[in-house]
Coordinates of C-alpha atoms and ligand atoms in Angstrom, one line a residue:
X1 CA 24.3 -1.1 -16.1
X2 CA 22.9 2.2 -16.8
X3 CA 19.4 2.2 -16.1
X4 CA 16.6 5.3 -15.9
X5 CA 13.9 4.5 -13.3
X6 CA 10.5 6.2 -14.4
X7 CA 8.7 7.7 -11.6
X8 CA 10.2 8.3 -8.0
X9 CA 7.2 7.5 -5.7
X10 CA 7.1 4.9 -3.0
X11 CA 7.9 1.8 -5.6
X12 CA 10.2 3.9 -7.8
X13 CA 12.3 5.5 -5.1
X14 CA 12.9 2.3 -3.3
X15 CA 14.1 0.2 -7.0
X16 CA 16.0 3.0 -7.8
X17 CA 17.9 3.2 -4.8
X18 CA 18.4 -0.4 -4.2
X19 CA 19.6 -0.9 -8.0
X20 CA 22.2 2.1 -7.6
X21 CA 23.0 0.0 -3.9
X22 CA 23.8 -3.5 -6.2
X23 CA 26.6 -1.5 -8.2
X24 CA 24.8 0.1 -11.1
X25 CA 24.2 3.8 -12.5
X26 CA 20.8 5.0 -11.9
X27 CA 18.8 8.2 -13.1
X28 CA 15.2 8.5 -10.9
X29 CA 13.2 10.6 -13.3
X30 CA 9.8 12.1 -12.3
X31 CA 7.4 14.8 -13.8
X32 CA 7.0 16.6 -10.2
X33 CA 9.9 19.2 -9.8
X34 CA 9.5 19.5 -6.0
X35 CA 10.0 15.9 -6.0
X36 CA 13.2 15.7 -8.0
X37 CA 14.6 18.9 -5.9
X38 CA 14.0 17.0 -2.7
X39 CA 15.6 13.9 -3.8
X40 CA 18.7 15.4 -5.2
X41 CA 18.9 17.1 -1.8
X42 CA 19.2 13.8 0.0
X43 CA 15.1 14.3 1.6
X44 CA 13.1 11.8 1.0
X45 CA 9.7 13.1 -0.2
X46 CA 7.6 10.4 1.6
X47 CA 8.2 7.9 4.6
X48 CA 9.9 4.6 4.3
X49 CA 12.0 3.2 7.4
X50 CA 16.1 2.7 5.8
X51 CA 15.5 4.7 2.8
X52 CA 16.3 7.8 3.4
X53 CA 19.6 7.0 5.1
X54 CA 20.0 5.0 1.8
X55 CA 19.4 8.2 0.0
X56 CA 22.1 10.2 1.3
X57 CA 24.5 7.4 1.0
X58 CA 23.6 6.8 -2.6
X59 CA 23.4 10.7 -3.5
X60 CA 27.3 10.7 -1.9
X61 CA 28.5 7.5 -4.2
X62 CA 27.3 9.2 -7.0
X63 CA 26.1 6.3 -8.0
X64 CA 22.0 8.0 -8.3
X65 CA 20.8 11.7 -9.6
X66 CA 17.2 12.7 -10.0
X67 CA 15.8 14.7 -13.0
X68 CA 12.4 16.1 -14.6
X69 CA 14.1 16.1 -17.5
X70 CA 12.4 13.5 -19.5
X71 CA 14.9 13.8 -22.6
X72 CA 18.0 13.5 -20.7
X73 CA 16.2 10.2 -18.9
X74 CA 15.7 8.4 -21.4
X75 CA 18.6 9.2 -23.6
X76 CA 21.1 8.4 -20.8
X77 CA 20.3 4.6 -20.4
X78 CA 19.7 1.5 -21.9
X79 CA 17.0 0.3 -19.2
X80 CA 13.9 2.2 -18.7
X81 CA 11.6 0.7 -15.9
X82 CA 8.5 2.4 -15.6
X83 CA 7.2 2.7 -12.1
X84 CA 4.4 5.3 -12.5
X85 CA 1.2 5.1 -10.6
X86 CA -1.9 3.0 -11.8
X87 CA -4.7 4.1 -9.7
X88 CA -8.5 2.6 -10.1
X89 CA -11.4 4.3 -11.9
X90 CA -14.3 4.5 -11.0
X91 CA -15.5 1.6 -13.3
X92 CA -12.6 -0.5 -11.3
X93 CA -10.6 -0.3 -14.3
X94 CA -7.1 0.8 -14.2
X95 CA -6.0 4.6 -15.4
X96 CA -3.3 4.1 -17.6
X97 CA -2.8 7.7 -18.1
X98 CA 0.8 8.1 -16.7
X99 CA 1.1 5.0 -18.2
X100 CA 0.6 6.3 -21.7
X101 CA 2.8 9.9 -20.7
X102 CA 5.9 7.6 -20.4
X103 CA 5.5 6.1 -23.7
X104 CA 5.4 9.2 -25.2
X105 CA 8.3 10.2 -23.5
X106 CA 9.9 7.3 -24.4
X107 CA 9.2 7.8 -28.3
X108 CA 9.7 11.1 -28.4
X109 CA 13.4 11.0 -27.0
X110 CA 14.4 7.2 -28.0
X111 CA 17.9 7.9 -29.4
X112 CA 19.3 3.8 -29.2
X113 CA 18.2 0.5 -28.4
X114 CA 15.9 0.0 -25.6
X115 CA 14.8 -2.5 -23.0
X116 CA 11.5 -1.1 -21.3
X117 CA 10.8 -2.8 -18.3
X118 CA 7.2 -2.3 -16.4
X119 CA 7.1 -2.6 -12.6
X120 CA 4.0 -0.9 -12.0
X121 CA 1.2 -2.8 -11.8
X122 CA -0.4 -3.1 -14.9
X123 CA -3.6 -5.3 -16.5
X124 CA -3.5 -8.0 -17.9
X125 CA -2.5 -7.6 -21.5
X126 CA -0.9 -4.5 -21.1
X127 CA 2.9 -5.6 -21.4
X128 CA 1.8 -6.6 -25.2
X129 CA -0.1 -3.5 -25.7
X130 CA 2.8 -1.7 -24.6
X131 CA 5.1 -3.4 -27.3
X132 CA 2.8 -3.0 -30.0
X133 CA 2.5 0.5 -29.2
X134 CA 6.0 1.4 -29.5
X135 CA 7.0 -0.7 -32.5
X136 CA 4.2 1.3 -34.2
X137 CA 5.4 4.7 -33.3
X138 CA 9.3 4.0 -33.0
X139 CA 11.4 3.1 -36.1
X140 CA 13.1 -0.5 -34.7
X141 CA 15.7 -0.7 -37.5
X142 CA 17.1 2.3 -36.3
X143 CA 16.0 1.9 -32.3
X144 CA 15.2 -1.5 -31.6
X145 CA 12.9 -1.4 -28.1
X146 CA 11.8 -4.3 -25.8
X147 CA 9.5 -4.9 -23.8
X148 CA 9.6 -6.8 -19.9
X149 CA 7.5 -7.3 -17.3
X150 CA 8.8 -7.6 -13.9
X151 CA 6.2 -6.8 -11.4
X152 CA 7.0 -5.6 -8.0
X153 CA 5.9 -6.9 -4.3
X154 CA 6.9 -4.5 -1.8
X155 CA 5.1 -4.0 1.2
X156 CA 5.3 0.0 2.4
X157 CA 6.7 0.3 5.1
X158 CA 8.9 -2.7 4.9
X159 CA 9.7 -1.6 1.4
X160 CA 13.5 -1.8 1.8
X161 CA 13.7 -5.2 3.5
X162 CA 11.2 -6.6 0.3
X163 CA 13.4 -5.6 -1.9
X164 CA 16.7 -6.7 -0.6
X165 CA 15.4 -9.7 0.3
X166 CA 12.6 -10.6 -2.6
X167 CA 10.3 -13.9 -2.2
X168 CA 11.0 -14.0 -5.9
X169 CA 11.9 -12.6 -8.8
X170 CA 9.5 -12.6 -11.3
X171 CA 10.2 -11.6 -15.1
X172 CA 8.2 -12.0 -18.5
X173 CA 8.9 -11.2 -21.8
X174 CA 9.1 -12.7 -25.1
X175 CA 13.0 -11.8 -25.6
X176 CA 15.2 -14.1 -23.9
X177 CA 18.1 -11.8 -24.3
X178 CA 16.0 -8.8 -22.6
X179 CA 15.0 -11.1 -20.1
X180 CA 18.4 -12.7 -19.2
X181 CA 19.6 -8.9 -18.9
X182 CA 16.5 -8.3 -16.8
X183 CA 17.4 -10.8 -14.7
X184 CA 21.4 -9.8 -14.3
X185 CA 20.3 -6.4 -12.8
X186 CA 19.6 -8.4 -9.5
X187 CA 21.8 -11.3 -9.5
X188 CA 23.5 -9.9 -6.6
X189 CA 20.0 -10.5 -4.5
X190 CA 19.1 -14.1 -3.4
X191 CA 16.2 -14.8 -5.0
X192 CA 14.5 -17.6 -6.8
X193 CA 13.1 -16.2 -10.8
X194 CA 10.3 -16.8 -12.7
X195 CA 10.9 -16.6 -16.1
X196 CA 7.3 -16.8 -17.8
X197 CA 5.4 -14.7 -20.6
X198 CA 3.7 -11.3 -20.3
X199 CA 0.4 -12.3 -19.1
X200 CA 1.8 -14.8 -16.8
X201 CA 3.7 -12.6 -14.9
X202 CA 0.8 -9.9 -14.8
X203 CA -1.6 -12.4 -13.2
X204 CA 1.2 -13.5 -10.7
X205 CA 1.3 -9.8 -9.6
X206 CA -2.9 -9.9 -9.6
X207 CA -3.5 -13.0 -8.5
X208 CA -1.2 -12.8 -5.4
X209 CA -2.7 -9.2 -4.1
X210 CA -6.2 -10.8 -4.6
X211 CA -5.0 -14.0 -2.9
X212 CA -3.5 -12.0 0.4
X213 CA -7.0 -9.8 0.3
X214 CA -8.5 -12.7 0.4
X215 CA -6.9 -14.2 3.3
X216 CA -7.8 -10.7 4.9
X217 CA -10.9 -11.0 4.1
X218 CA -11.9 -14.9 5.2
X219 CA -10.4 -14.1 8.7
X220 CA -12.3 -11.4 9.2
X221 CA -15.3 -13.1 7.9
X222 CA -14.2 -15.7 10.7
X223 CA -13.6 -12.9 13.2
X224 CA -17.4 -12.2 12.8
X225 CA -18.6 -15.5 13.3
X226 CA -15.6 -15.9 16.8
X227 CA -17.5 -13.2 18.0
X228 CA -20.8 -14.8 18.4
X229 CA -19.1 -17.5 19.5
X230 CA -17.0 -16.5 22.1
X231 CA -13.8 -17.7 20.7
X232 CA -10.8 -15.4 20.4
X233 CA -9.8 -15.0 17.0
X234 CA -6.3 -14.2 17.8
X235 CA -5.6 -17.7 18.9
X236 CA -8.1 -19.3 16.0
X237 CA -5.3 -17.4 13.4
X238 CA -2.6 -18.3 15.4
X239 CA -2.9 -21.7 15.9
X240 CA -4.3 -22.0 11.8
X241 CA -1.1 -20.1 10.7
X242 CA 1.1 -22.7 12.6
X243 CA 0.2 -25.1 9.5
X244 CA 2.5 -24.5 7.1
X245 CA -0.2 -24.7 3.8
X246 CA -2.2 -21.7 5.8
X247 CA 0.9 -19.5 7.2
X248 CA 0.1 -17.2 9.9
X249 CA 1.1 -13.8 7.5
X250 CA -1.7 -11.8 6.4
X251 CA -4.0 -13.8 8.8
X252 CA -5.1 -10.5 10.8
X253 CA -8.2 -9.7 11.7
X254 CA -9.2 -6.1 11.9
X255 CA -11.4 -3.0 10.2
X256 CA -10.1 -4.5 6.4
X257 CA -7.3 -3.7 4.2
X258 CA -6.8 -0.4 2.8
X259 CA -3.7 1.3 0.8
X260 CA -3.1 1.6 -2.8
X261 CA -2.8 -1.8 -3.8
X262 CA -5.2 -4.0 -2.4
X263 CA -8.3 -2.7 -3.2
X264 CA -7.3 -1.6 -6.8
X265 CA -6.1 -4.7 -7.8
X266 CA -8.9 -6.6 -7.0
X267 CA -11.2 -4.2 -8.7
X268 CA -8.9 -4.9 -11.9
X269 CA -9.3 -8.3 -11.6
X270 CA -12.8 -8.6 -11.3
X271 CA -13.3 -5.9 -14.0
X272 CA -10.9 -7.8 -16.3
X273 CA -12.2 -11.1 -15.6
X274 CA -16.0 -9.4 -16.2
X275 CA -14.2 -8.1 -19.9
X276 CA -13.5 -11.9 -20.6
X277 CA -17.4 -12.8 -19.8
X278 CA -16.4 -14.2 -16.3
X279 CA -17.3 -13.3 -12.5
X280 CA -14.6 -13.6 -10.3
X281 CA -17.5 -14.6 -7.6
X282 CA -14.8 -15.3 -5.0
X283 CA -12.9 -12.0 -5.1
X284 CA -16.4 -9.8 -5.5
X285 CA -17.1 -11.1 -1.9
X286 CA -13.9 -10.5 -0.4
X287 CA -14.4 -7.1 -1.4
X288 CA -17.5 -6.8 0.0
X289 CA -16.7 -8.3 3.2
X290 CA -13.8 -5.8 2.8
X291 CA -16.2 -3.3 2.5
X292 CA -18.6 -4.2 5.0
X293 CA -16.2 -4.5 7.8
X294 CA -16.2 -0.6 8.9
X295 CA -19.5 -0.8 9.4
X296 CA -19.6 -4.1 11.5
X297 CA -17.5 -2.3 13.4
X298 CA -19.1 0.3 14.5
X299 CA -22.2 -1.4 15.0
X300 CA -19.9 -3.6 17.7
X301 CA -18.7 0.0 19.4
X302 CA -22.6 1.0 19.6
X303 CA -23.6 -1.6 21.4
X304 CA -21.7 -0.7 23.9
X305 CA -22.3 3.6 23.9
X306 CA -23.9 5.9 21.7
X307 CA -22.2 7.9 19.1
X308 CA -24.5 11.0 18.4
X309 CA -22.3 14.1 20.1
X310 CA -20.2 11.8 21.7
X311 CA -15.9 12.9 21.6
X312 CA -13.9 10.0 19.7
X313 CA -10.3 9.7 19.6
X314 CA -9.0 7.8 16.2
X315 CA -5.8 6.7 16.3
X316 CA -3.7 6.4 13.2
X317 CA -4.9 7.5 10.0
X318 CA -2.5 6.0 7.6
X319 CA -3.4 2.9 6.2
X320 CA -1.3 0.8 8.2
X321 CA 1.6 1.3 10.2
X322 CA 5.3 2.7 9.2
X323 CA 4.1 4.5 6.4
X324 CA 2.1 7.9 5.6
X325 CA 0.3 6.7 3.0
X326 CA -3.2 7.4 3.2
X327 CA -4.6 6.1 0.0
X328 CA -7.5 4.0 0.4
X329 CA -7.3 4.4 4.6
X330 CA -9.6 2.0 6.8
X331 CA -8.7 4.5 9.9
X332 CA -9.8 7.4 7.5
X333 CA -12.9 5.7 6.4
X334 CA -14.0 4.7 9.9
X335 CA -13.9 8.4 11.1
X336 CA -15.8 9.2 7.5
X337 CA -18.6 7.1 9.1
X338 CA -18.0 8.0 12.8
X339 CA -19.3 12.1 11.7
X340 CA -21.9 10.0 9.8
X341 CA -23.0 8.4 13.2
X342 CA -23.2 12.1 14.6
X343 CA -20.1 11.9 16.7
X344 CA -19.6 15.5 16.8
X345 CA -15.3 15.7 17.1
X346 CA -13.1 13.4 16.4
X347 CA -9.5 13.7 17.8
X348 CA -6.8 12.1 15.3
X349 CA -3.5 10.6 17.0
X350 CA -1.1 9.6 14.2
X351 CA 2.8 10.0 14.3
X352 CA 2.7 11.6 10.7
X353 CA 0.0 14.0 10.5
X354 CA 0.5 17.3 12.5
X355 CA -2.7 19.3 10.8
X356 CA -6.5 18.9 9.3
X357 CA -5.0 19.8 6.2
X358 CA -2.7 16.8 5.7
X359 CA -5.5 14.0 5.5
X360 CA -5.6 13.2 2.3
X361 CA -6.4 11.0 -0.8
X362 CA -8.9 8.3 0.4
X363 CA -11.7 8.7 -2.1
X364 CA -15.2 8.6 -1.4
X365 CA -15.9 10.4 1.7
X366 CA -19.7 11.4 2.4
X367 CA -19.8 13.0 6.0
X368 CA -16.0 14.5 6.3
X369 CA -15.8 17.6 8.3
X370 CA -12.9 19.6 9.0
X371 CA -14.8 21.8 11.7
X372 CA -15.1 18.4 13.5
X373 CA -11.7 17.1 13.2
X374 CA -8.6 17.7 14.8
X375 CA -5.0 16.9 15.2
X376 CA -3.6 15.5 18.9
X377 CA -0.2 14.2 19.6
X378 CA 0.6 10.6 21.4
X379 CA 2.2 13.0 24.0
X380 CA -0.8 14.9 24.3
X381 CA -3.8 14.5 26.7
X382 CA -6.1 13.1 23.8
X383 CA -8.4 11.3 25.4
X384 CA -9.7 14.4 28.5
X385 CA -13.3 14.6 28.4
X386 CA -13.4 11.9 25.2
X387 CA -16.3 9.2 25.3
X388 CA -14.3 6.6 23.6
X389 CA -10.4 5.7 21.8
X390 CA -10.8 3.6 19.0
X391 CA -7.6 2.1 17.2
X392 CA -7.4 1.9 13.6
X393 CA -3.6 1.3 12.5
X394 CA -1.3 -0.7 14.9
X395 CA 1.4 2.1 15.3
X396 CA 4.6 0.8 17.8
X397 CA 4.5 4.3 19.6
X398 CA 0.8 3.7 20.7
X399 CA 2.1 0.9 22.8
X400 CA 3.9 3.5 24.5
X401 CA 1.3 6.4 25.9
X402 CA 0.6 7.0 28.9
X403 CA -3.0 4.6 29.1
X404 CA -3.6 4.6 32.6
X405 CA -3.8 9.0 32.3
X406 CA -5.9 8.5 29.3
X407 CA -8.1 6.3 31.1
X408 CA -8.5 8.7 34.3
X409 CA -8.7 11.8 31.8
X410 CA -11.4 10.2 29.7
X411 CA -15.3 10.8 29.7
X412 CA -16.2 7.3 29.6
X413 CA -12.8 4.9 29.4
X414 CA -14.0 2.4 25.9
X415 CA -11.0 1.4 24.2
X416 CA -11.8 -0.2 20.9
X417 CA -9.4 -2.2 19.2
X418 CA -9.7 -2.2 15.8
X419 CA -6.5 -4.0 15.1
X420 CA -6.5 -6.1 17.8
X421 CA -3.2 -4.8 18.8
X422 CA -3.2 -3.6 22.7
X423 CA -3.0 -6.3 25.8
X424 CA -6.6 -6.8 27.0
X425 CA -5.9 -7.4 30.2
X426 CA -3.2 -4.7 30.7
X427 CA -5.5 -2.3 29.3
X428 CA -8.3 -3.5 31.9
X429 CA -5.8 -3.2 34.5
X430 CA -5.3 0.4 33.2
X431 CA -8.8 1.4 34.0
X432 CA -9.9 0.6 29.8
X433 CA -13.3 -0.9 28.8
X434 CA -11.2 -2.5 26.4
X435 CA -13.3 -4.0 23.2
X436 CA -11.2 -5.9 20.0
X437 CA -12.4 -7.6 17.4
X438 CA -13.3 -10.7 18.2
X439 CA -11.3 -11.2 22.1
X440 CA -12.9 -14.2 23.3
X441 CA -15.6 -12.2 25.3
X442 CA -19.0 -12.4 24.4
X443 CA -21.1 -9.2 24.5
Ligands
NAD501 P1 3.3 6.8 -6.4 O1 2.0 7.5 -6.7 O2 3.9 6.8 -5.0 O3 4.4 7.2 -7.4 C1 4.2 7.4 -8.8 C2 5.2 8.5 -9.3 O4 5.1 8.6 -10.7 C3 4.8 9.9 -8.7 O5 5.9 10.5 -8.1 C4 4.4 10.7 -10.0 O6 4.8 12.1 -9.9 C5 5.2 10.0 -11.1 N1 4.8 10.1 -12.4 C6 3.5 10.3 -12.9 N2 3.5 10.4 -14.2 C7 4.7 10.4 -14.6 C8 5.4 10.5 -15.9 N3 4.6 10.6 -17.0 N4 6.7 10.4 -16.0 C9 7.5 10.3 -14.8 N5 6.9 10.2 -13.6 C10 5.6 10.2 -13.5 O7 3.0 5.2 -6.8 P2 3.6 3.9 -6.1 O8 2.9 3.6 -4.9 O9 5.1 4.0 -6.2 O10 3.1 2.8 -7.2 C11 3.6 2.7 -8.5 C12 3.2 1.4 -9.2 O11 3.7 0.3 -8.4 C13 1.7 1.2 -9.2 O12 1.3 0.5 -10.4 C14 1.4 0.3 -8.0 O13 0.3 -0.5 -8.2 C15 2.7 -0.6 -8.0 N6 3.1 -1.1 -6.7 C16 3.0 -0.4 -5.6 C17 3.4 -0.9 -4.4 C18 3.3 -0.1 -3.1 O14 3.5 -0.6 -2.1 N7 3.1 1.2 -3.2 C19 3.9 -2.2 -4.3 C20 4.0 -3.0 -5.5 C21 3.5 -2.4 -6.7
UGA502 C1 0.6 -5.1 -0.4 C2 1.3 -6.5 -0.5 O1 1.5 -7.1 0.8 C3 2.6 -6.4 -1.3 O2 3.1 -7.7 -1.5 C4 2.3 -5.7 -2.6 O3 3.5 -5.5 -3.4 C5 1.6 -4.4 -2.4 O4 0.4 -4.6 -1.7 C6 1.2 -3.7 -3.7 O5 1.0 -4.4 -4.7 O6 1.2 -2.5 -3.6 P1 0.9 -3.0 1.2 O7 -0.4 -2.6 0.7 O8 2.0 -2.1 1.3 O9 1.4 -4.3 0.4 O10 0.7 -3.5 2.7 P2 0.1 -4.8 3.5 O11 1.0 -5.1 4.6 O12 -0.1 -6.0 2.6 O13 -1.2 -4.3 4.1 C7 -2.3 -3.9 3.2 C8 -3.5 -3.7 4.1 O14 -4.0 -4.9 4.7 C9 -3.3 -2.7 5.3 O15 -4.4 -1.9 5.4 C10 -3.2 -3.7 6.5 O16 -3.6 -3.1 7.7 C11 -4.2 -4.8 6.1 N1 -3.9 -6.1 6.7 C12 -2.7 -6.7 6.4 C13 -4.8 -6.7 7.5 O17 -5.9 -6.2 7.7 N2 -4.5 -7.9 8.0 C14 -3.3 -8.6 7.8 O18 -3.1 -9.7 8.2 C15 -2.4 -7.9 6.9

């Protein structure tokens, strides 16, 4: 099928280039230029393990081409799935302002009929607003349009494997012929559907972010609590996750979520629910326990050394690992309130950043310093003359540098884990004060 994939970011990229993968003839549209260049080169503009290699071999099939030419998009296919960005505002709302730009694309080039399908992730209601929308502004006898949900559930970073291999399928519309072909686009995948209306499959896309926050978010509240008592939280996930009805995945304790997703969706939730006269009293504590976490934190790592004018090393800045997405970054955030501490430099270690002037995007920084920040490699000698290392995203390659140097280098050797993702007692053995969330040692 022919289909025109509407924006080429992390989630548009990756459907793209898995739909031209299962056989059919794919346009990637965006409005960024340097974007669309880069792509038809065969670079990938952002990083995502597999795709890039899928890239070039899709670029050499001929079976994908990338254009800011929004007439030729949307005249060249039948399918037009919108995958544009839906960031929060500041009432927790979400913008729908690229949102709306695609429609007018839409109905300014429509030249045939039209299925348009919305991946991004979108409120509830907005898959009927959508509909409305265009058969108000497009003349359906001539061009008849409509309209399907199908929500997306990639994890960055693993966004390749997700979509290859999707827990399910899950597709909503009022159409059963625009669903059925909906559904044909991935029957080559193994994967259970979910054939439901619009708002259902909105809420399944809100209701399971909020749900995996919320798992985040009640281990952490546990880690708190293991800490007091002694017990290691580690093994309290471990051995909850080993029953089935709990599952071990997105039981980790650490400084909190962070990314573009998480912390958006909830706020949509519990705005939307606050539109229909309810509190979502649940989900308004996991995000403040979400919020709050940062800060428990670094109350932990002062009771073991001061901060003011102390030398910090913050490893990883992205908001988790095998990505370099930094929207909405715990590690970001922490060093935000580190310089609000007093710690006079902070010393990034993060596989994707190589300057100052590539941190980027997490909103509402108060103490941020660029005078006070700077860039280190894992190869370099970070931690000479540092007071402390503290661990924010659990990158492979920090399992590989040289600890027991660091450690001899170092002011004062504190290693605090905030991902709980270093050996304790290999990291004691290295010469490490070593301090994670929650380790089964009492303070
Ligand atoms: P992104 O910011 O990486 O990409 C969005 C792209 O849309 C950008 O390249 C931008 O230039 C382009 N764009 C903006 N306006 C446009 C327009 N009018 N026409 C064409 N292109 C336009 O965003 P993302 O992370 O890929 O997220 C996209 C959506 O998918 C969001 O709603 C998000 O909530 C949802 N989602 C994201 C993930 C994830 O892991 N990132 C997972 C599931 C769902
Ligand atoms: C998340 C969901 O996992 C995807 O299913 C969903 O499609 C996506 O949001 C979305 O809607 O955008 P993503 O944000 O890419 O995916 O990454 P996650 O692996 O879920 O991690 C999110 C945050 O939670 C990270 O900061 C991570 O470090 C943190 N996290 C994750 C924990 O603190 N503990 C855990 O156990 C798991």
């Amino acid at each position: 099928m022919k289909i025109t994939v509407i924006g080429s970011g992390y989630v548009g990229t990756t459907t793209a280039l898995v739909l031209a993968k299962l056989g059919h003839e794919v346009i990637g549209y965006d409005v960024d230029d340097q974007k669309v260049m880069k792509l038809n080169s065969g670079i990938l503009p952002f990083s995502e393990p597999g795709l890039g290699q899928l890239l070039q071999e899709q670029l050499n099939r001929g079976s994908i081409t990338f254009t800011s030419d929004g007439k030729a998009a949307v005249e060249n296919s039948e399918i037009l799935m919108i995958s544009v960005g839906t960031p929060s505002t500041p009432s927790g709302a979400a913008d729908l302002t690229y949102l709306r730009q695609v429609l007018d694309t839409i109905t300014k080039h429509i030249n045939g009929p039209k299925i348009v399908v919305t991946k991004s992730t979108v409120p509830i209601g907005t898959n009927r607003w959508i509909k409305l929308e265009l058969l108000q502004k497009i003349d359906t006898s001539q061009y008849p349009v409509e309209v399907v949900s199908n929500p997306e559930f990639l994890r960055e970073g693993a966004a390749l494997y997700d979509s290859l291999q999707p827990s399910r399928m899950v597709i909503g519309g009022e159409d059963e012929q625009a669903v059925e072909k909906v559904r044909q686009l991935y029957t080559s995948l193994y994967s259970p559907f979910i054939k439901c209306n619009y708002e259902t499959a909105e809420m399944i896309k809100y209701a399971s972010n909020g749900f995996l926050a919320a798992k985040i978010s009640f281990i952490n509240e546990i880690a708190r609590l293991a800490d007091l008592a002694g017990a290691d939280i580690k093994q309290v996930a471990a051995g909850m996750g080993m029953d089935p009805r709990i599952s071990p995945h997105h039981l980790f304790a650490g400084i909190g979520y962070g990314g573009s997703c998480f912390p958006k969706d909830v706020d949509e939730l519990i705005y939307y629910a606050e539109e229909q006269g309810m509190k979502l009293q649940l989900l308004k504590e996991v995000k403040r326990i979400n919020d709050s976490q940062i800060e428990w934190f670094v109350q932990k790592i002062e009771s073991h050394m001061p901060l003011h004018g102390r030398t910090v090393v913050v490893m990883g800045v992205t908001f988790k690992e095998d990505t370099d997405d930094q929207r909405e970054s715990p590690g970001i955030k922490l060093i935000d309130y580190l310089l609000g501490k007093g710690v006079a430099k902070v010393r990034i270690v993060d596989p994707t950043v190589e300057s100052p002037e590539q941190i980027y995007r997490t909103k509402g920084l108060k103490h941020w310093d660029s005078q006070k920040v700077a860039i280190f490699s894992e190869k370099s000698d970070a931690a000479a003359g540092a007071h402390a290392v503290v661990l924010a995203a659990p990158w492979p390659q920090f399992e590989e540098i040289d600890w027991k140097r660091w450690a001899k280098q170092a002011e004062s050797a504190y290693l605090f884990d905030g991902r709980n993702f270093l050996d304790p007692q290999k990291m004691r053995s290295l010469g490490w004060v070593y301090v994670g969330i929650a380790r089964g040692d009492r303070l």
